[in-house]
Amino acid sequence: MQKAPEKFRFAAVAVDVVVFGIRDNELCVLVDTVHRPPHYDNIPGFPGAMVLPEENTDEAAARVLRDKVALQPIHLEQLYTFSEKDRDARNRVVSVAYMGCVRPNQIETYDHASASFVPLRSLKKMAYDHISMLQLAEKRLAGKLEYTTIAQFLLPTHFTLTELQNVYEIVKRTTFDKRNFRKKILALDIIAETGEVQSGVQNRPAALHKFVKSTIQKIEFLG
Amino acid sequence: MQKAPEKFRFAAVAVDVVVFGIRDNELCVLVDTVHRPPHYDNIPGFPGAMVLPEENTDEAAARVLRDKVALQPIHLEQLYTFSEKDRDARNRVVSVAYMGCVRPNQIETYDHASASFVPLRSLKKMAYDHISMLQLAEKRLAGKLEYTTIAQFLLPTHFTLTELQNVYEIVKRTTFDKRNFRKKILALDIIAETGEVQSGVQNRPAALHKFVKSTIQKIEFLG
DNA sequence: GCAAAAGTGTTAGGTATACACCCATGC
DNA sequence: GCATGGGTGTATACCTAACACTTTTGC
């Protein structure tokens, strides 16, 4: 594959990845530390990298997570492309942003020198235009809960109905009636009992459920 | 603004624009003629161009329509970014695809040497990966009808309720009961009577309506 | 037996659906 | 007066929302 003509190659194509996960009943994102004097001095930013000649942007997003922050997200999808001329003060970079999800155990065991999962509310300033990315990603995630089974990627494979309801309540910043939530979600036929129950809890153990399909599905609008 | 380092500038960033409009009760898109031997020999493709140093991709998409096909769409939004390594056989091009809408009078009066509005069903083969873009854009448009007021951009500013219903039926490839459709759409309080009626029709003239807000709004899910 | 979370039904109000006829206009 | 599309109401089924108590377990 040839390079494009020089005059059109003023910009680099990058990917940045917003990875969501839930910890301690809070929505968190994975941020790395950006240190690029003189513009950025140890400020949080999403993991990202330039796209390489031998990969497309999906592959670049997966590589960034694997190689830069040692993480394999359970779900990854394209979010939006950010192309403002001055979004990177050093030179022209067009960034294809991705959104990902990880399960709670991936957060609990996560350990990295510079990157970590932090609650959304703790992020006031971020490098580049990453605050815009975060806002858009959060909206997209909340939206997708309503019409897809994306919630499964923020849960263990086997989970209780209360845990599932918590995902909805945390991401959508609202509360639901327990009985109505269960009726609605069970009527969709997207989850099934595993037959197992919780262990090691001090109260009545809840029945464990799983998503019938392990890939993302469309569901009927779930307020 | 500097250029990015040479090693990351192997790709060019392009935009391609999928413009929808309705003519003769059919959903049409604007296609231009791609003639790039030896790969493409007068095959339809969406208008596109390389992004220039002095613009972002939104601006590039607007410029492409203005300068290449002499069209000012009434609505334009980012669709998806296509980055497969071999999507352009000549060299590496990452394309940020946009979706636009035009009103019927813009189609009726449209006249251009190489570009034209054609019904979707007439497009079997297209240049590059433009068939994928078209499929995604069509799905996005149908989806957005349900939860936004995007339909307004496919209609004259003053329209009849039947015309509005036709937009939904054509794009979603289905039919609705007239009374139920009207009840639902009127209950949303997004459209108002203009006080005018149709003229020059052979039957009872329909009342003309308009969208209360001329920008795209979120609405409650409208099946 | 107490603390903690799990699990479960009913009712009422509102929404969605199915359905058919009369109206206004131009020719 | 006829052809054409415009405009309207009701009854039923379904879905949604509000609401509180009993069960099971570990300690």
XYZ file of C-alpha atoms (C1' of nucleotides) in Angstrom:
500
model
C 0.000 0.000 0.000
C 1.342 3.395 -0.984
C 1.281 6.479 1.123
C -1.211 9.120 0.160
C 0.160 12.166 -1.668
C 2.330 14.298 0.599
C 0.112 17.374 0.478
C -2.789 15.467 2.057
C -0.684 13.899 4.761
C -0.395 16.817 7.145
C -2.400 15.091 9.856
C -1.770 11.948 11.845
C -4.612 9.575 12.629
C -4.826 8.535 16.251
C -7.139 6.501 18.432
C -8.130 7.268 22.018
C -10.050 4.819 24.133
C -12.576 5.508 26.890
C -12.927 2.346 28.974
C -15.778 2.201 31.463
C -16.144 -0.049 34.442
C -18.032 -0.086 37.700
C -16.310 -0.218 41.072
C -17.843 0.396 44.493
C -21.133 1.411 42.896
C -19.481 4.142 40.895
C -18.905 4.531 37.193
C -15.177 4.724 36.533
C -12.983 5.257 33.475
C -9.472 4.220 32.751
C -7.122 7.187 32.537
C -3.437 7.348 31.943
C -1.095 10.179 32.862
C -0.210 12.609 30.103
C 3.089 14.355 30.521
C 3.985 16.382 27.463
C 5.662 19.586 28.470
C 5.086 22.372 27.897
C 1.415 21.710 27.134
C 0.480 19.005 29.602
C 2.047 18.363 32.947
C 0.869 15.127 34.521
C -2.761 15.541 33.661
C -5.153 12.623 33.122
C -5.947 11.558 29.578
C -7.335 8.505 27.853
C -4.919 5.922 26.505
C -4.207 6.590 22.851
C -1.699 6.185 20.092
C -1.122 6.887 16.460
C -2.634 4.394 14.051
C 0.049 2.340 12.301
C 0.234 1.435 8.623
C -0.521 -2.241 9.204
C -3.732 -1.767 11.179
C -7.194 -0.230 10.983
C -8.575 1.878 13.819
C -10.374 -1.032 15.533
C -7.084 -2.860 15.672
C -5.227 0.237 16.839
C -7.689 0.723 19.711
C -7.229 -2.879 20.832
C -3.460 -2.551 20.550
C -3.378 0.633 22.619
C -5.166 -1.077 25.447
C -3.101 -4.216 25.223
C 0.333 -2.622 24.843
C 0.032 0.697 26.631
C -2.191 -0.148 29.590
C -2.233 -3.961 29.642
C -5.957 -4.358 29.422
C -8.242 -6.504 27.331
C -11.674 -4.910 27.321
C -14.639 -7.192 26.944
C -16.305 -4.790 24.549
C -14.968 -2.071 22.255
C -16.805 0.080 19.756
C -16.168 3.227 17.781
C -17.490 6.373 19.437
C -16.806 9.484 17.365
C -14.026 11.157 15.439
C -12.543 14.350 16.812
C -10.858 16.602 14.301
C -10.672 20.172 15.605
C -7.588 21.827 14.171
C -6.162 22.772 17.545
C -7.187 19.718 19.537
C -3.520 18.807 19.899
C -1.376 21.873 20.426
C 1.744 20.276 18.933
C 0.514 19.232 15.528
C -2.537 18.171 13.578
C -4.020 14.932 14.902
C -7.400 13.503 13.963
C -8.510 11.094 16.659
C -10.979 8.270 16.266
C -12.335 7.749 19.773
C -13.463 4.339 21.007
C -15.565 3.299 23.940
C -14.962 0.093 25.871
C -16.259 -1.787 28.882
C -14.608 -4.046 31.427
C -16.025 -6.353 34.080
C -15.618 -5.591 37.785
C -12.971 -8.268 38.334
C -10.822 -6.628 35.666
C -10.906 -3.408 37.639
C -10.282 -5.028 40.998
C -7.188 -6.810 39.772
C -5.963 -3.945 37.622
C -2.487 -2.733 38.398
C -0.446 -0.451 36.203
C 2.361 2.041 36.748
C 0.685 5.086 35.256
C -2.918 4.158 34.391
C -5.828 3.565 36.727
C -9.606 3.497 36.965
C -11.001 6.633 38.525
C -14.571 7.755 39.227
C -16.012 10.095 36.619
C -16.746 12.821 39.132
C -13.045 13.028 40.017
C -12.174 14.145 36.482
C -12.406 17.906 36.158
C -9.553 18.587 33.792
C -8.138 16.276 31.171
C -5.580 16.535 28.399
C -6.495 17.524 24.821
C -10.264 17.383 24.209
C -10.685 14.310 26.367
C -13.333 15.895 28.572
C -15.565 16.153 25.479
C -14.844 12.534 24.665
C -15.789 11.520 28.169
C -19.069 13.410 28.073
C -20.004 11.917 24.729
C -18.991 8.406 25.795
C -21.033 8.645 28.966
C -24.095 9.744 27.030
C -23.594 6.953 24.513
C -23.231 4.342 27.239
C -26.387 5.513 29.007
C -28.227 5.516 25.701
C -27.077 2.040 24.734
C -28.273 0.581 28.009
C -31.781 1.365 26.823
C -31.722 -0.444 23.524
C -28.884 -2.980 23.752
C -27.499 -5.602 26.116
C -24.309 -3.593 26.682
C -24.861 -3.874 30.455
C -23.498 -7.410 30.309
C -20.000 -6.052 29.703
C -20.033 -4.117 32.959
C -20.973 -7.196 34.997
C -19.423 -10.543 35.887
C -20.646 -13.294 33.558
C -22.816 -14.555 36.430
C -24.567 -11.797 38.322
C -27.558 -11.092 40.518
C -30.558 -9.120 39.361
C -29.708 -6.473 41.928
C -26.261 -6.092 40.386
C -27.813 -5.673 36.960
C -30.225 -3.082 38.294
C -27.290 -1.275 39.904
C -25.562 -0.970 36.525
C -28.639 0.754 35.141
C -29.047 2.983 38.156
C -25.408 4.027 38.308
C -24.960 4.776 34.633
C -28.319 6.463 34.188
C -28.096 8.250 37.538
C -31.583 7.284 38.613
C -33.385 4.599 40.583
C -35.884 1.944 39.601
C -38.507 -0.024 41.444
C -37.108 -3.482 42.081
C -40.226 -5.428 41.155
C -40.904 -3.476 37.974
C -37.287 -3.650 36.866
C -37.267 -7.420 37.253
C -40.526 -7.893 35.429
C -39.321 -5.789 32.508
C -35.869 -7.307 32.169
C -37.100 -10.889 32.552
C -39.821 -10.336 29.964
C -37.143 -9.538 27.372
C -35.818 -13.128 27.511
C -32.243 -11.934 27.345
C -31.103 -13.374 30.683
C -31.493 -16.788 32.287
C -30.908 -18.305 35.699
C -27.643 -20.208 36.019
C -29.026 -22.402 38.790
C -26.289 -21.178 41.131
C -26.689 -18.829 44.043
C -24.377 -16.351 45.693
C -22.063 -17.639 48.392
C -20.241 -15.868 51.171
C -22.910 -13.265 51.735
C -24.376 -12.486 55.083
C -27.931 -12.312 53.845
C -30.175 -14.507 51.802
C -28.114 -15.546 48.737
C -29.388 -14.233 45.439
C -29.907 -16.392 42.373
C -27.183 -15.905 39.764
C -28.193 -15.068 36.230
C -26.355 -14.839 32.916
C -27.020 -13.190 29.568
C -28.320 -15.755 27.090
C -26.130 -14.337 24.310
C -22.610 -13.172 25.027
C -22.602 -10.641 22.189
C -24.373 -7.304 22.202
C -28.026 -7.526 21.108
C -30.734 -5.014 20.360
C -33.531 -4.967 22.906
C -36.764 -3.071 23.166
C -36.458 0.355 24.649
C -35.968 -0.014 28.398
C -36.610 3.276 30.195
C 0.234 24.230 13.271
C 3.000 21.766 12.502
C 2.575 18.599 10.577
C 2.679 15.407 12.575
C 5.919 13.400 12.421
C 6.448 11.871 9.006
C 6.264 8.264 10.152
C 2.675 8.707 11.340
C 1.543 10.492 8.210
C 1.148 7.548 5.876
C -2.618 7.989 5.634
C -4.732 10.795 4.270
C -7.903 11.817 6.079
C -10.922 12.136 3.836
C -14.624 12.824 4.227
C -17.438 11.209 2.282
C -21.004 12.433 2.500
C -24.230 10.446 2.199
C -27.047 12.905 1.473
C -30.597 11.610 1.709
C -33.709 13.088 0.219
C -37.149 11.946 -0.759
C -38.476 12.188 -4.302
C -41.576 10.529 -5.744
C -42.155 8.644 -2.510
C -38.752 7.030 -2.675
C -35.677 7.451 -0.542
C -32.826 8.735 -2.678
C -29.156 9.521 -2.111
C -26.829 11.871 -3.880
C -24.145 10.035 -5.821
C -21.371 11.325 -7.988
C -19.533 9.436 -10.686
C -16.185 7.955 -9.747
C -13.779 7.493 -12.602
C -10.353 6.446 -11.397
C -8.857 3.925 -13.752
C -7.823 1.247 -13.406
C -9.809 0.650 -10.209
C -13.080 2.416 -10.893
C -14.660 3.059 -14.225
C -17.652 5.370 -13.996
C -19.171 3.790 -10.951
C -21.340 5.675 -8.447
C -19.762 6.906 -5.237
C -20.550 9.464 -2.585
C -19.051 12.925 -2.910
C -15.836 13.122 -0.935
C -12.503 14.849 -0.650
C -9.366 14.977 1.387
C -9.543 17.082 4.513
C -7.427 20.216 4.204
C -5.064 21.692 6.801
C -7.283 24.694 7.488
C -10.486 22.777 8.268
C -11.950 20.129 10.565
C -13.989 17.261 9.174
C -17.362 18.998 9.680
C -16.075 21.866 7.591
C -14.600 19.515 5.003
C -17.939 17.739 4.607
C -19.738 21.042 4.078
C -17.085 22.159 1.600
C -17.313 18.943 -0.407
C -21.016 19.427 -0.883
C -20.718 23.109 -1.667
C -17.748 22.947 -4.034
C -17.963 19.522 -5.620
C -21.684 19.018 -6.021
C -23.140 22.495 -5.430
C -25.452 21.536 -2.618
C -26.203 22.995 0.779
C -27.747 20.276 2.900
C -30.170 21.347 5.581
C -28.673 18.906 8.046
C -25.273 17.251 8.301
C -23.899 14.979 11.005
C -20.985 12.634 11.458
C -21.809 9.008 10.715
C -18.808 6.724 11.202
C -15.134 6.501 10.378
C -14.015 3.895 7.886
C -10.401 2.825 8.135
C -9.895 -0.579 6.528
C -6.371 -0.753 5.135
C -7.486 -1.636 1.627
C -10.617 0.494 1.408
C -8.919 2.616 -1.231
C -6.833 0.501 -3.574
C -4.450 3.334 -4.434
C -3.234 4.360 -1.019
C -4.156 4.513 2.612
C -7.171 6.755 3.234
C -9.135 6.990 6.464
C -12.575 8.383 5.712
C -14.863 10.136 8.132
C -18.330 9.571 6.694
C -21.133 12.107 7.142
C -24.860 11.836 6.692
C -26.977 14.710 5.419
C -30.551 15.507 4.491
C -32.118 17.798 1.925
C -35.670 18.982 1.394
C -37.720 17.872 -1.611
C -37.421 21.211 -3.431
C -33.637 20.896 -3.287
C -33.887 17.604 -5.143
C -36.430 18.810 -7.658
C -34.293 21.753 -8.671
C -31.010 19.886 -8.456
C -28.946 19.933 -11.604
C -25.330 18.921 -11.832
C -23.050 17.583 -14.534
C -21.950 14.398 -12.815
C -23.920 14.072 -9.568
C -27.568 13.199 -9.086
C -30.098 11.848 -6.648
C -30.904 8.209 -7.255
C -33.221 5.779 -5.469
C -31.464 3.491 -2.997
C -32.686 0.345 -4.691
C -30.900 1.372 -7.912
C -27.497 1.189 -6.200
C -26.051 -2.294 -6.410
C -22.387 -1.511 -6.815
C -20.519 1.524 -5.591
C -16.916 2.658 -5.447
C -14.657 1.956 -2.450
C -16.626 0.801 0.610
C -19.505 3.132 -0.147
C -22.098 0.371 -0.107
C -21.242 -0.207 3.570
C -21.555 3.511 4.227
C -24.941 3.559 2.577
C -26.232 0.647 4.615
C -25.015 2.183 7.850
C -26.410 5.605 6.949
C -29.799 4.162 6.089
C -29.957 2.329 9.397
C -28.904 5.462 11.259
C -31.524 7.572 9.508
C -34.284 5.072 10.255
C -33.141 4.896 13.856
C -33.008 8.659 14.290
C -36.558 9.056 13.035
C -37.642 7.232 16.175
C -35.972 9.410 18.743
C -35.295 12.751 17.037
C -37.020 15.308 14.838
C -34.701 14.547 11.905
C -37.749 14.027 9.674
C -38.090 17.789 9.395
C -35.010 17.935 7.195
C -36.572 15.640 4.605
C -39.690 17.819 4.309
C -40.557 21.322 3.160
C -40.705 23.748 6.084
C -44.503 23.671 5.773
C -45.904 20.220 5.203
C -49.031 18.133 5.618
C -49.393 15.391 8.184
C -49.679 12.898 5.361
C -46.323 14.038 4.000
C -44.776 13.598 7.421
C -46.255 10.136 7.725
C -44.880 9.312 4.278
C -41.352 10.175 5.423
C -41.670 7.679 8.246
C -43.220 5.018 6.048
C -40.675 5.384 3.262
C -37.577 5.415 5.420
C -38.739 2.699 7.792
C -40.282 0.631 5.006
C -43.543 0.081 6.805
C -47.019 1.584 7.090
C -48.853 3.268 9.927
C -52.488 3.811 10.733
C -53.312 7.407 9.883
C -55.316 8.182 13.001
C -52.818 6.605 15.377
C -49.862 8.273 13.689
C -51.467 11.682 14.030
C -52.405 11.177 17.635
C -48.862 10.150 18.520
C -47.046 12.857 16.622
C -49.379 15.630 17.790
C -49.079 14.501 21.404
C -45.324 15.157 21.240
C -45.898 18.910 20.804
C -43.124 19.170 18.262
C -45.243 20.394 15.361
C -47.842 23.160 15.061
C -50.380 24.261 12.489
C -49.270 27.148 10.323
C -52.846 28.235 9.693
C -52.317 27.767 5.962
C -53.752 25.033 3.796
C -52.565 23.361 0.629
C -53.489 24.980 -2.655
C -53.630 23.611 -6.156
C -54.713 20.159 -5.132
C -57.674 18.409 -6.597
C -58.956 17.132 -3.292
C -59.717 18.666 0.045
C -56.696 20.834 0.924
C -54.707 19.604 3.891
C -53.689 21.850 6.771
C -50.019 22.805 6.655
C -47.887 22.176 9.710
C -44.369 23.145 10.743
C -41.872 21.898 13.284
C -41.897 24.143 16.348
C -38.093 24.073 16.558
C -35.981 24.212 13.441
C -33.078 22.318 15.025
C -32.980 18.604 15.703
C -34.572 17.637 19.035
C -34.827 14.441 21.035
C -38.330 12.988 21.164
C -39.829 10.026 22.911
C -39.423 6.759 21.096
C -41.841 6.708 18.180
C -42.247 3.172 16.840
C -33.369 -13.238 67.145
C -31.477 -9.700 64.512
C -29.592 -7.513 60.518
C -29.375 -7.533 55.671
C -30.728 -8.162 51.168
C -33.780 -11.408 48.243
C -37.870 -12.262 46.370
C -42.694 -11.716 45.109
C -48.497 -9.643 43.117
C -52.067 -6.601 42.530
C -54.380 -2.566 41.139
C -55.262 1.526 38.619
C -54.236 4.588 35.118
C -52.505 5.415 30.812
C -51.016 4.106 26.301
C -51.254 1.497 21.988
C -53.953 -0.701 18.656
C -57.548 -1.836 15.669
C -60.979 -0.155 13.015
C -64.705 2.967 9.105
C -66.972 6.813 7.769
C -67.912 11.680 6.463
C -65.741 16.061 4.510
C -63.966 19.479 1.299
C -62.294 20.441 -3.014
C -61.562 20.475 -8.348
C -63.115 18.980 -12.370
C -71.840 14.119 -8.855
C -67.736 11.834 -8.689
C -63.026 11.034 -7.664
C -59.422 12.100 -4.475
C -57.176 12.485 -0.374
C -58.272 14.977 4.377
C -59.820 14.550 8.686
C -61.844 12.434 12.852
C -63.433 8.894 17.691
C -64.049 4.842 20.347
C -63.493 0.413 22.591
C -60.273 -2.962 24.020
C -56.127 -4.928 25.234
C -51.929 -4.201 26.928
C -48.401 -2.114 29.436
C -46.607 0.854 33.086
C -46.216 2.562 37.593
C -47.054 2.628 42.269
C -46.797 0.211 46.274
C -45.156 -3.423 51.252
C -44.371 -7.514 53.201
C -42.335 -12.213 53.823
C -38.158 -15.177 53.148
C -33.560 -16.744 53.708
C -29.191 -16.543 55.323
C -24.972 -15.521 58.604
C -23.727 -14.113 62.792
